[in-house]
PDB file of C-alpha atoms in Angstrom:
ATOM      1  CA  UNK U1105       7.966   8.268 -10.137  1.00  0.00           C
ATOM      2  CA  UNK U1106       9.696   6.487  -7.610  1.00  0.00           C
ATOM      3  CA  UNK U1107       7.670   3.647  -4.981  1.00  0.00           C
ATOM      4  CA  UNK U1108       9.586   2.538  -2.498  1.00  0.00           C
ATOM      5  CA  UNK U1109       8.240  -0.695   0.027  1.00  0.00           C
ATOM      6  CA  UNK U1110       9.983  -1.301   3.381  1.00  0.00           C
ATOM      7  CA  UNK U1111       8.332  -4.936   5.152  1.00  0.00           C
ATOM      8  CA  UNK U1112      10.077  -4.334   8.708  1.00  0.00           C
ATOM      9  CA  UNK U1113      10.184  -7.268  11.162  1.00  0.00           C
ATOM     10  CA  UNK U1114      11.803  -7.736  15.048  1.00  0.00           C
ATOM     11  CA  UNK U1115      10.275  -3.988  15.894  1.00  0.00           C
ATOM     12  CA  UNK U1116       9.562  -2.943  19.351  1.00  0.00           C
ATOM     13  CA  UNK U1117       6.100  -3.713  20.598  1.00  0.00           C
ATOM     14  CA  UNK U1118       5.346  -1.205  22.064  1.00  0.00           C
ATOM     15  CA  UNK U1119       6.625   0.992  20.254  1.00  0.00           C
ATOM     16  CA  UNK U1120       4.272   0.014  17.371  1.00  0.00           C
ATOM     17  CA  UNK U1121       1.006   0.368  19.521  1.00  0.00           C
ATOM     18  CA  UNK U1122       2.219   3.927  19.958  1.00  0.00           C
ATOM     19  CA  UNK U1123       0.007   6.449  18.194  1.00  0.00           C
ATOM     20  CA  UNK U1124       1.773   9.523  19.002  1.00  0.00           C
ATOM     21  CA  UNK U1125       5.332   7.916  18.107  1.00  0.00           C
ATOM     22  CA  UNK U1126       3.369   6.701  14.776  1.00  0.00           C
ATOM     23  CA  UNK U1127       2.500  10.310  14.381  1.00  0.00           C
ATOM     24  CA  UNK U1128       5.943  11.921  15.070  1.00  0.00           C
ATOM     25  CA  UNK U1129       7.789   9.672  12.828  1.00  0.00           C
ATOM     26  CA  UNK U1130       5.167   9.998   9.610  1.00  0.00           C
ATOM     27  CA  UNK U1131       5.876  13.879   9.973  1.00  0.00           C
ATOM     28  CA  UNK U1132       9.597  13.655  10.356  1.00  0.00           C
ATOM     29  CA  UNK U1133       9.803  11.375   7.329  1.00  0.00           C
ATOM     30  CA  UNK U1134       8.221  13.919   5.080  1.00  0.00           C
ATOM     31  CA  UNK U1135      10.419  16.567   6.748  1.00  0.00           C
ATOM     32  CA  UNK U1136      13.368  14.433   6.123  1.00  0.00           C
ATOM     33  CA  UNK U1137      12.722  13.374   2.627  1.00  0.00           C
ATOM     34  CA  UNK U1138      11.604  17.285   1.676  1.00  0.00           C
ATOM     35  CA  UNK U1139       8.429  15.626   0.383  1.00  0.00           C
ATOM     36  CA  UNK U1140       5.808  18.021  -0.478  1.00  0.00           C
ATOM     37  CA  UNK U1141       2.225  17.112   1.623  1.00  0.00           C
ATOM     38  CA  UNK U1142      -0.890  17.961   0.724  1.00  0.00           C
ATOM     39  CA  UNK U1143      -2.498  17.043   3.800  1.00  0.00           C
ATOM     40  CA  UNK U1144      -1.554  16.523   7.757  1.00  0.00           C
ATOM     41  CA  UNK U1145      -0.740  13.074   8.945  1.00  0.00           C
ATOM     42  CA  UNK U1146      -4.399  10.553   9.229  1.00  0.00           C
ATOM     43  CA  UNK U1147      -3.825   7.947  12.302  1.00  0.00           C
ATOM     44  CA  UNK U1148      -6.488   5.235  12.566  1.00  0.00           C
ATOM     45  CA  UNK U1149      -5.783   2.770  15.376  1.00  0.00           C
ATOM     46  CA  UNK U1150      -7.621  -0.918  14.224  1.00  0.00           C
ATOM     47  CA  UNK U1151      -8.563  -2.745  17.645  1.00  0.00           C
ATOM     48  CA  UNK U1152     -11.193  -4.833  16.183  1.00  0.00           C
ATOM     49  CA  UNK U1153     -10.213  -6.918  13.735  1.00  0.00           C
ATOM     50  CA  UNK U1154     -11.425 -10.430  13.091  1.00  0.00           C
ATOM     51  CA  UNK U1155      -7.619 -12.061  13.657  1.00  0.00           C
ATOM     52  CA  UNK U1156      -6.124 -10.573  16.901  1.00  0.00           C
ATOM     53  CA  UNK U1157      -2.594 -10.952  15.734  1.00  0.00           C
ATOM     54  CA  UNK U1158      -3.468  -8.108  13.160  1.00  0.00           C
ATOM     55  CA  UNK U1159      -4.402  -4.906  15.344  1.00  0.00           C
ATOM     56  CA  UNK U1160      -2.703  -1.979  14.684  1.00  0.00           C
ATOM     57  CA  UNK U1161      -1.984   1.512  13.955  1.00  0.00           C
ATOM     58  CA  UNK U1162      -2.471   2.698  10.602  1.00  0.00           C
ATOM     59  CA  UNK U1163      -1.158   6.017   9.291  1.00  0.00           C
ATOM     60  CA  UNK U1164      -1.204   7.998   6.120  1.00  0.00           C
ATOM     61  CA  UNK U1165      -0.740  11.253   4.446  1.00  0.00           C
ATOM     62  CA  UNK U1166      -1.303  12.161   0.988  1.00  0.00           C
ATOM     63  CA  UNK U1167       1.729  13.679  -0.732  1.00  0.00           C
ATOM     64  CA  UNK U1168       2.012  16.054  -4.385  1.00  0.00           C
ATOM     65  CA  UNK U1169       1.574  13.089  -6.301  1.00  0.00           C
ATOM     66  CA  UNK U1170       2.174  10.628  -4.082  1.00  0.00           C
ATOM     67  CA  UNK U1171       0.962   9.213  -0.516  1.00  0.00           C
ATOM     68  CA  UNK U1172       3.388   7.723   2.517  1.00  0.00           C
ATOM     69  CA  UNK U1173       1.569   5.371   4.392  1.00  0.00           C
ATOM     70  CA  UNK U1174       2.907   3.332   7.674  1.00  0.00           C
ATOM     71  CA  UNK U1175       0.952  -0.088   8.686  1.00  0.00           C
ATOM     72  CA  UNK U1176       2.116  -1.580  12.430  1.00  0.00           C
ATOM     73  CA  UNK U1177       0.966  -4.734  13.916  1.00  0.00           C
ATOM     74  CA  UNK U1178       2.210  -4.475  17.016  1.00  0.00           C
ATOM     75  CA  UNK U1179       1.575  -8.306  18.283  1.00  0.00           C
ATOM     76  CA  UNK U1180       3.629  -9.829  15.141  1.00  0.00           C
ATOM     77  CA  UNK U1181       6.564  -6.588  15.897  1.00  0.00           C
ATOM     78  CA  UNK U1182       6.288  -5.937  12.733  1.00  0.00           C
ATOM     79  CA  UNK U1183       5.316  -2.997  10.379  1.00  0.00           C
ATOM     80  CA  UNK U1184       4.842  -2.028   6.704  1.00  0.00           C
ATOM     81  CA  UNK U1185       6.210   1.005   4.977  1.00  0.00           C
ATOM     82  CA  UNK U1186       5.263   2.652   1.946  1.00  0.00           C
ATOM     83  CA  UNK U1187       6.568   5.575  -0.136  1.00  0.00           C
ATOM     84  CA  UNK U1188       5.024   6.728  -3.309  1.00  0.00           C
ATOM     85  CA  UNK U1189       6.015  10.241  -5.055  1.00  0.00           C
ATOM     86  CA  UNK U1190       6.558  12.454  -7.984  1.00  0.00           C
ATOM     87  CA  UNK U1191       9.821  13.625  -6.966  1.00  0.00           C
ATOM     88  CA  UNK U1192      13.407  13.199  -6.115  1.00  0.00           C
ATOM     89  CA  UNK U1193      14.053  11.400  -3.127  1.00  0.00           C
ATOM     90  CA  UNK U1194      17.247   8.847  -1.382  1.00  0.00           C
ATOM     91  CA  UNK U1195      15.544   6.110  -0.850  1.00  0.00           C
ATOM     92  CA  UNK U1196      19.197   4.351   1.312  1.00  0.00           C
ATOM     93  CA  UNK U1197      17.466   7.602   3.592  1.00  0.00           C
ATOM     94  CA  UNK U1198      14.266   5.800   3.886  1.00  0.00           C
ATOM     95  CA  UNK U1199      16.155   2.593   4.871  1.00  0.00           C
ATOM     96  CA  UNK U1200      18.463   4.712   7.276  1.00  0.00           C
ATOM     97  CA  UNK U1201      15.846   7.049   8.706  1.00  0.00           C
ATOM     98  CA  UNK U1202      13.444   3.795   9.952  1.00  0.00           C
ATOM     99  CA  UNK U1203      16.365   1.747  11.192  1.00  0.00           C
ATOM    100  CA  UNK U1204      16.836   4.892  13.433  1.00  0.00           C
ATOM    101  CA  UNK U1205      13.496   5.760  13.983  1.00  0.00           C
ATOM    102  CA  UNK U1206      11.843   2.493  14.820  1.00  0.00           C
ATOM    103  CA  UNK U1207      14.097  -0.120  15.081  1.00  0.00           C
ATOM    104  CA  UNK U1208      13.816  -3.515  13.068  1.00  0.00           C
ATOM    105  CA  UNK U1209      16.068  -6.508  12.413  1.00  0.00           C
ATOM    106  CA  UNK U1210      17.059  -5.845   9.237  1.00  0.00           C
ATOM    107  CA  UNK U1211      18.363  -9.576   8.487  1.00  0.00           C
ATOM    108  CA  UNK U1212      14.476 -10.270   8.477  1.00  0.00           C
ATOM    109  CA  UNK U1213      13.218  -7.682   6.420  1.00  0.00           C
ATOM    110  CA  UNK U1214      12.514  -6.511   2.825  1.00  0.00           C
ATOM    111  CA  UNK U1215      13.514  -3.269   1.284  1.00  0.00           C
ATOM    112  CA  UNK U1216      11.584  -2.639  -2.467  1.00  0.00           C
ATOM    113  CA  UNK U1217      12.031  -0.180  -4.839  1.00  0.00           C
ATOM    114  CA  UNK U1218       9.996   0.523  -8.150  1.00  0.00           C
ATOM    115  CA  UNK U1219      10.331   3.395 -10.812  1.00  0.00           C
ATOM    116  CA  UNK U1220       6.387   3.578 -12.228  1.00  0.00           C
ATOM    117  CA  UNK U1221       7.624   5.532 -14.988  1.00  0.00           C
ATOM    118  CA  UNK U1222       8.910   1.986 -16.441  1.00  0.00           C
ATOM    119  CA  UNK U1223       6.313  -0.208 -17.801  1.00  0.00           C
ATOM    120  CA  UNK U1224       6.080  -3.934 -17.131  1.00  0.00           C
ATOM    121  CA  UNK U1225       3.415  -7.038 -16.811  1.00  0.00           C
ATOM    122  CA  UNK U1226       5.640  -9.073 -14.242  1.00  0.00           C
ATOM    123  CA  UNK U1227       2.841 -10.708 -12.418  1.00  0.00           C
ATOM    124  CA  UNK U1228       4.320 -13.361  -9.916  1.00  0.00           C
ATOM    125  CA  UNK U1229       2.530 -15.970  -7.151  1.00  0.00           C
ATOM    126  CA  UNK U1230       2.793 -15.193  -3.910  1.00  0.00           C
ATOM    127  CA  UNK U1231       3.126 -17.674  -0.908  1.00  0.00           C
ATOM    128  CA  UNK U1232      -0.255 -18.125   1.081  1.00  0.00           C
ATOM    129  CA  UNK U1233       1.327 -19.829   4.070  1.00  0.00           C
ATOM    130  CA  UNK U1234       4.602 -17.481   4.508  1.00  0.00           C
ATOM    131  CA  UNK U1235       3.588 -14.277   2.209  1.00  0.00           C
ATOM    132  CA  UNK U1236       1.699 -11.477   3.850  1.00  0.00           C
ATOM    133  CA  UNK U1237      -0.118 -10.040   0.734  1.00  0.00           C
ATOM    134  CA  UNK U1238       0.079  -8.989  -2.377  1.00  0.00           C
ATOM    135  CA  UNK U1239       1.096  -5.383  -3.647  1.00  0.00           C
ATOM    136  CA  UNK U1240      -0.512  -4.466  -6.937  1.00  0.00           C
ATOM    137  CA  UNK U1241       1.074  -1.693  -8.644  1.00  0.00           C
ATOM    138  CA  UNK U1242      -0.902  -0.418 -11.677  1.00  0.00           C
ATOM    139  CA  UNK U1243      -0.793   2.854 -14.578  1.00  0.00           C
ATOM    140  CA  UNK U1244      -2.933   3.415 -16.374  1.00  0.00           C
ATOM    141  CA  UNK U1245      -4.132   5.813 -19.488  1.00  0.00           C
ATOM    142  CA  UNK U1246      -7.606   7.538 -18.181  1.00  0.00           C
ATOM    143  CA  UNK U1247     -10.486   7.361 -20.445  1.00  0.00           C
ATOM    144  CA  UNK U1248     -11.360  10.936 -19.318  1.00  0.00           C
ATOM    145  CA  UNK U1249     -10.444  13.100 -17.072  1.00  0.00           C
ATOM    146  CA  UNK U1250     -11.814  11.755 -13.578  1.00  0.00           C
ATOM    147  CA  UNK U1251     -13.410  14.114 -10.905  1.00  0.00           C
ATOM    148  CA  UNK U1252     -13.551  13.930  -6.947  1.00  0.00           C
ATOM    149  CA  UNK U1253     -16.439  12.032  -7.212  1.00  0.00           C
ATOM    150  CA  UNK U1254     -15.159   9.488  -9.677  1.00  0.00           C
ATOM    151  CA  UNK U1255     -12.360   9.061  -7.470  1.00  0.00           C
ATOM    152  CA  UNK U1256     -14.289   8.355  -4.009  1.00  0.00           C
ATOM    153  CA  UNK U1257     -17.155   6.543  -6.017  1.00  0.00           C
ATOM    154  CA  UNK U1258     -14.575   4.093  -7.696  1.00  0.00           C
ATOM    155  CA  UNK U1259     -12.587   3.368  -4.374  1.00  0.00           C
ATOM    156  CA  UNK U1260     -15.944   3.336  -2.385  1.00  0.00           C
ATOM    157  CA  UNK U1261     -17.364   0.117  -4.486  1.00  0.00           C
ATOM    158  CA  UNK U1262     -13.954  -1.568  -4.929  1.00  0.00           C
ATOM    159  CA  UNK U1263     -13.299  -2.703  -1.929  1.00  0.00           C
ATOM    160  CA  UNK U1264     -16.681  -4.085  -2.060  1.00  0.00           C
ATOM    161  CA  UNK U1265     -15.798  -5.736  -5.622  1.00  0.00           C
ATOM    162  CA  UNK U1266     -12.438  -7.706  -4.090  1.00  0.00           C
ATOM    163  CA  UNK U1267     -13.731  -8.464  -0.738  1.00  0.00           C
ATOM    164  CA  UNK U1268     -11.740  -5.767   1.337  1.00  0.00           C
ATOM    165  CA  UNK U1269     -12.610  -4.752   4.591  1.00  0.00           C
ATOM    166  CA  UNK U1270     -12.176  -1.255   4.409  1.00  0.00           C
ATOM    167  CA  UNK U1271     -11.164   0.584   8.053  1.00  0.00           C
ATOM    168  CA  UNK U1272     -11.991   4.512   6.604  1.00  0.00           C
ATOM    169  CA  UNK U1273     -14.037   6.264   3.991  1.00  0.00           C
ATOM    170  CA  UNK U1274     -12.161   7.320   0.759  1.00  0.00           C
ATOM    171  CA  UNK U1275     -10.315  10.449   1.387  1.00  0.00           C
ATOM    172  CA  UNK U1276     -10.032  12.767  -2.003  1.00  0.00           C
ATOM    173  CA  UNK U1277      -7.890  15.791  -2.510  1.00  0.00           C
ATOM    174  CA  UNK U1278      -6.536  17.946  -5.456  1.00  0.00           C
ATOM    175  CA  UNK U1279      -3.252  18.717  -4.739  1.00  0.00           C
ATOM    176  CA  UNK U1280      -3.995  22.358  -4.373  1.00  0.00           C
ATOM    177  CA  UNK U1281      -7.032  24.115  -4.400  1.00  0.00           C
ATOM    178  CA  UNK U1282      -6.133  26.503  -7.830  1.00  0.00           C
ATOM    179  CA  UNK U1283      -4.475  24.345 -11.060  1.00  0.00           C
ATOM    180  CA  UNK U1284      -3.833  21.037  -9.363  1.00  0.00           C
ATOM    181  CA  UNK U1285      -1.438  18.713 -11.005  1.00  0.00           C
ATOM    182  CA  UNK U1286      -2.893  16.130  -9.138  1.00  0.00           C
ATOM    183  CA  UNK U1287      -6.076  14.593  -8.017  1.00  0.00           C
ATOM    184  CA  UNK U1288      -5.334  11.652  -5.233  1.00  0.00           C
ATOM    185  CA  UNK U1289      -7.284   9.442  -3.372  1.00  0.00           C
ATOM    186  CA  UNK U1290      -6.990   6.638  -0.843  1.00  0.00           C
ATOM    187  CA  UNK U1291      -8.929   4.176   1.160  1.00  0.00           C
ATOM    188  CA  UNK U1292      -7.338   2.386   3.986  1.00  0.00           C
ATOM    189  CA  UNK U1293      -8.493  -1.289   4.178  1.00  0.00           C
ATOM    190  CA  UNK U1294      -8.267  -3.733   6.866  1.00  0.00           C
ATOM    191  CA  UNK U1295      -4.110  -2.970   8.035  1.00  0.00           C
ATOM    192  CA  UNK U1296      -3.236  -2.044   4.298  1.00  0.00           C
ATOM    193  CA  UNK U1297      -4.646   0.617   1.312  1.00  0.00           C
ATOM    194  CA  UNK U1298      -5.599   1.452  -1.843  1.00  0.00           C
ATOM    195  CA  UNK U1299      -4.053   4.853  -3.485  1.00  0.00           C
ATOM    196  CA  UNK U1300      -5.249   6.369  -7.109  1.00  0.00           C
ATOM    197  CA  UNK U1301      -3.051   9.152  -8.393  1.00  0.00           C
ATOM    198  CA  UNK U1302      -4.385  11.150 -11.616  1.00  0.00           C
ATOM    199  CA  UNK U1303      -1.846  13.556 -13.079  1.00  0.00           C
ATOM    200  CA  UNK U1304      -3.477  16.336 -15.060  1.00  0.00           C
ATOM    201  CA  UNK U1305      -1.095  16.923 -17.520  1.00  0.00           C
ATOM    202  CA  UNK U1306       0.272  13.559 -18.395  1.00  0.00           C
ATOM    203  CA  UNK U1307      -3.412  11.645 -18.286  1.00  0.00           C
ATOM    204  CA  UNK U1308      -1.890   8.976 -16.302  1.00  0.00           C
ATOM    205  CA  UNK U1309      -3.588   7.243 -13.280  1.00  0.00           C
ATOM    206  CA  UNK U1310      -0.894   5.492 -10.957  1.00  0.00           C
ATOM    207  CA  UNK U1311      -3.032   3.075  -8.838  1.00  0.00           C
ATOM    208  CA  UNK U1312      -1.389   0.929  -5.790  1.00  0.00           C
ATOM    209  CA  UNK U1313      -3.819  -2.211  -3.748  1.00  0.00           C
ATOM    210  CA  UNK U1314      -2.040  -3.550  -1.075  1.00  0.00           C
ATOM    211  CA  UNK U1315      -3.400  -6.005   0.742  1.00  0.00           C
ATOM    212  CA  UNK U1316      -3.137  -7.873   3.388  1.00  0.00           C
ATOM    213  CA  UNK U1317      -5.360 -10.840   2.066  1.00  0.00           C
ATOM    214  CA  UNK U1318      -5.018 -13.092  -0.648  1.00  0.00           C
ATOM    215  CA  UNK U1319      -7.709 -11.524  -3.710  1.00  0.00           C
ATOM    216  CA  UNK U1320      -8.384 -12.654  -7.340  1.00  0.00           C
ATOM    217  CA  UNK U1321      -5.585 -10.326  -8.876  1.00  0.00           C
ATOM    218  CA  UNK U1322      -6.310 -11.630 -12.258  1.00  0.00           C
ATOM    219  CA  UNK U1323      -9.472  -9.743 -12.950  1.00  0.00           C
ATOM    220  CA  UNK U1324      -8.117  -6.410 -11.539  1.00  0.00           C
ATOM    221  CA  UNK U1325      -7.545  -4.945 -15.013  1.00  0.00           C
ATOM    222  CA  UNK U1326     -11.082  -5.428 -15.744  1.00  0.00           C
ATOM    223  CA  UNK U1327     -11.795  -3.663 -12.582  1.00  0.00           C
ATOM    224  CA  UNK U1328      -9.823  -0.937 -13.450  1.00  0.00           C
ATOM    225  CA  UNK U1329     -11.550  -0.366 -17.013  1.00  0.00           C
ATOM    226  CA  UNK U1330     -13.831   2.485 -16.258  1.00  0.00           C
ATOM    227  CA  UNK U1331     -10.852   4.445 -15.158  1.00  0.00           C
ATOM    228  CA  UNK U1332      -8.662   3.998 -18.101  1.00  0.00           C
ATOM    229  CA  UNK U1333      -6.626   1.636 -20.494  1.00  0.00           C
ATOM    230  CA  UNK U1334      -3.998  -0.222 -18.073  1.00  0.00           C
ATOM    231  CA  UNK U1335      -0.457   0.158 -19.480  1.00  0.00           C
ATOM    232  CA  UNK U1336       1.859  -1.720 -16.507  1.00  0.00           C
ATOM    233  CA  UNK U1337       0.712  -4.037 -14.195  1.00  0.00           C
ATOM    234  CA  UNK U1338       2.723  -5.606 -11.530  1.00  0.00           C
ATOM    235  CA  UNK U1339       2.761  -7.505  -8.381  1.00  0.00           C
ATOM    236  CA  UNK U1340       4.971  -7.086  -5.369  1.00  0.00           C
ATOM    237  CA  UNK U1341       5.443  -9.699  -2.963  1.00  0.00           C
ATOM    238  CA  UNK U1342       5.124  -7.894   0.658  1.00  0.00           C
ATOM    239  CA  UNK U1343       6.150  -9.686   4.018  1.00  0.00           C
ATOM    240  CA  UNK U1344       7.675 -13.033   2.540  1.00  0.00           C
ATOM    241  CA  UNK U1345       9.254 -13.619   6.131  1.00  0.00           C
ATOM    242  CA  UNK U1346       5.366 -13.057   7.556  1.00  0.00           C
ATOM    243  CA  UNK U1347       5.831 -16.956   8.864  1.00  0.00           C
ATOM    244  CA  UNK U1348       3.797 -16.022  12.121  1.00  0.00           C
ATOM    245  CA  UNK U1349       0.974 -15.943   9.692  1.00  0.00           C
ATOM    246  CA  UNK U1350       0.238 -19.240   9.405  1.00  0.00           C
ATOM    247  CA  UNK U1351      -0.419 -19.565  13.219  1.00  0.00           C
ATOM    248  CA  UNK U1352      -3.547 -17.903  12.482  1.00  0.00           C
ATOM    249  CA  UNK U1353      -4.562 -19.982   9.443  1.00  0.00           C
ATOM    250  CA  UNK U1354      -6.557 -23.100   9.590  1.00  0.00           C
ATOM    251  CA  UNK U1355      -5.173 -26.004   7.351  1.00  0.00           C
ATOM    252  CA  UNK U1356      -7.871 -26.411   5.048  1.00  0.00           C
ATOM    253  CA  UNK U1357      -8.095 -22.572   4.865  1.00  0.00           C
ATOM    254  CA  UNK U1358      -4.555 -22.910   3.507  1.00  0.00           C
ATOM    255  CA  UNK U1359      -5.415 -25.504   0.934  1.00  0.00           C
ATOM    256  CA  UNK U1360      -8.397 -23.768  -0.362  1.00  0.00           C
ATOM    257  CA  UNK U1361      -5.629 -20.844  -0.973  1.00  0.00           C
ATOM    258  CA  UNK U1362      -3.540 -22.844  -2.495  1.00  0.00           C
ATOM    259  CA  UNK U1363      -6.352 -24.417  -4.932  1.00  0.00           C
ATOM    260  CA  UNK U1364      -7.508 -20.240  -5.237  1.00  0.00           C
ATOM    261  CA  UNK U1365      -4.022 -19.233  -6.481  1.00  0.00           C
ATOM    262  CA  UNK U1366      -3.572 -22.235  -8.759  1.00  0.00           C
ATOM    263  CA  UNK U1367      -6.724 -21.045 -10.655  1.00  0.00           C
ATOM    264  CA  UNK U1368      -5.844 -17.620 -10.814  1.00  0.00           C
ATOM    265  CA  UNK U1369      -2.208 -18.336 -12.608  1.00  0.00           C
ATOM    266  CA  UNK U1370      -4.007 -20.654 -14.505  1.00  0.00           C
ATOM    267  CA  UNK U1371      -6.254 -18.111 -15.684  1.00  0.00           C
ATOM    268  CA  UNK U1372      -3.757 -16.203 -17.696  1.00  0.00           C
TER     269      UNK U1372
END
């Protein structure tokens, strides 16, 4: 199970406002990549956010096991690239195919990679004033076998739970309609997402929250309890070159974060 994270910065304006180029490239990828969809491309343009800097196009698709989603913010000319799958893909072709596709300074950007099927606890800080968010990446052993309406239900009140502002309605799907391996779901949330992946025959939830907004990441396991034992738990770092960020951060918003985070590692 390979997750791959792409944070691309110094992209073309408008070429990130552009919801048919969005569109184009999300179907070429999967083309590219011979990833297996189980669902056509999902655009949502987000023109109405409470920080102007952040408007955007976010796009998804839900893949066999997996999901591709592609975040833009067109005013900071940057974007945000995720890959999850249960397959065999290049991932120097993801890195190749966007540099191509929609150019970015790569001297400024972050390229990720993650196999799930390793199990870790490597929780780490992230940087309030130069970080863009956090990226939790979770698996976890399910209590039971969950339905469609466990799935929506769960994602529905979450965002809710960690004070997410979510941009769509949970979207469920089995990956086919007859004998499904899996059953995925995903929520997009205010320029960012949150993805559950069940896999029928191994019991295993993969679960993914990125976010662009700082959230108590130390009580996510408990969260997570309804749906299953959590086996790995780690945090990504996602946009540590985001500096433009702070521009739209009041100082004594940035030392309450501070304060927040100090509490939350403390917590351990």
């Amino acid at each position: 199970m390979k997750h791959v994270m792409l944070d691309c910065y110094g992209a073309n304006e408008r070429e990130l406002d552009d919801v048919k180029l969005i569109n184009e490239i999300l179907n070429k990828l999967v083309y590219k990549l011979k990833l297996r969809p189980i669902e056509p491309p999902h655009l949502l343009p987000y023109y109405y956010g409470s920080v102007k800097e952040d408007i955007g196009v976010s796009a998804k698709m839900l893949l066999l096991g997996g999901h591709v989603t592609i975040h833009t913010f067109p005013l900071r000319t940057c974007y945000f690239v995720d890959i999850f799958y249960d397959g065999e893909f290049d991932e120097e072709e993801v890195y190749k195919f966007f540099s191509y596709e929609l150019p970015y300074n790569k001297q400024t950007s972050n390229f990720e990679v993650r196999n799930r099927d390793i199990n870790t606890f490597d929780m780490v800080p992230y940087n309030c004033e130069n970080d863009f968010g956090p990226h939790i990446l979770l698996d976890l052993n399910a209590i039971k076998t969950p339905n469609m309406e466990t799935f929506f239900d769960f994602l529905e009140r979450l965002v809710s739970r960690i004070n997410m502002d979510p941009i769509s309605r949970a979207t469920v799907l089995k990956s086919s309609p007859v004998n499904p391996h899996y059953l995925s779901a995903i929520i997009v949330i205010a320029q960012s997402h949150i993805a559950l992946h069940y896999n029928y025959e191994t019991k295993k939830i993969y679960a993914d929250i990125f976010s662009c907004a700082p959230f108590d990441y130390s009580s996510i396991e408990r969260e997570f309890a309804e749906l299953g034992k959590v086996i790995s738990n780690e945090l990504v770092v996602r946009g540590s070159k985001h500096i433009d960020k702070v521009k739209s951060i009041k100082k004594e918003d940035l030392t309450n974060c501070y304060k927040y985070w100090q509490n939350v590692l403390n917590h351990k």
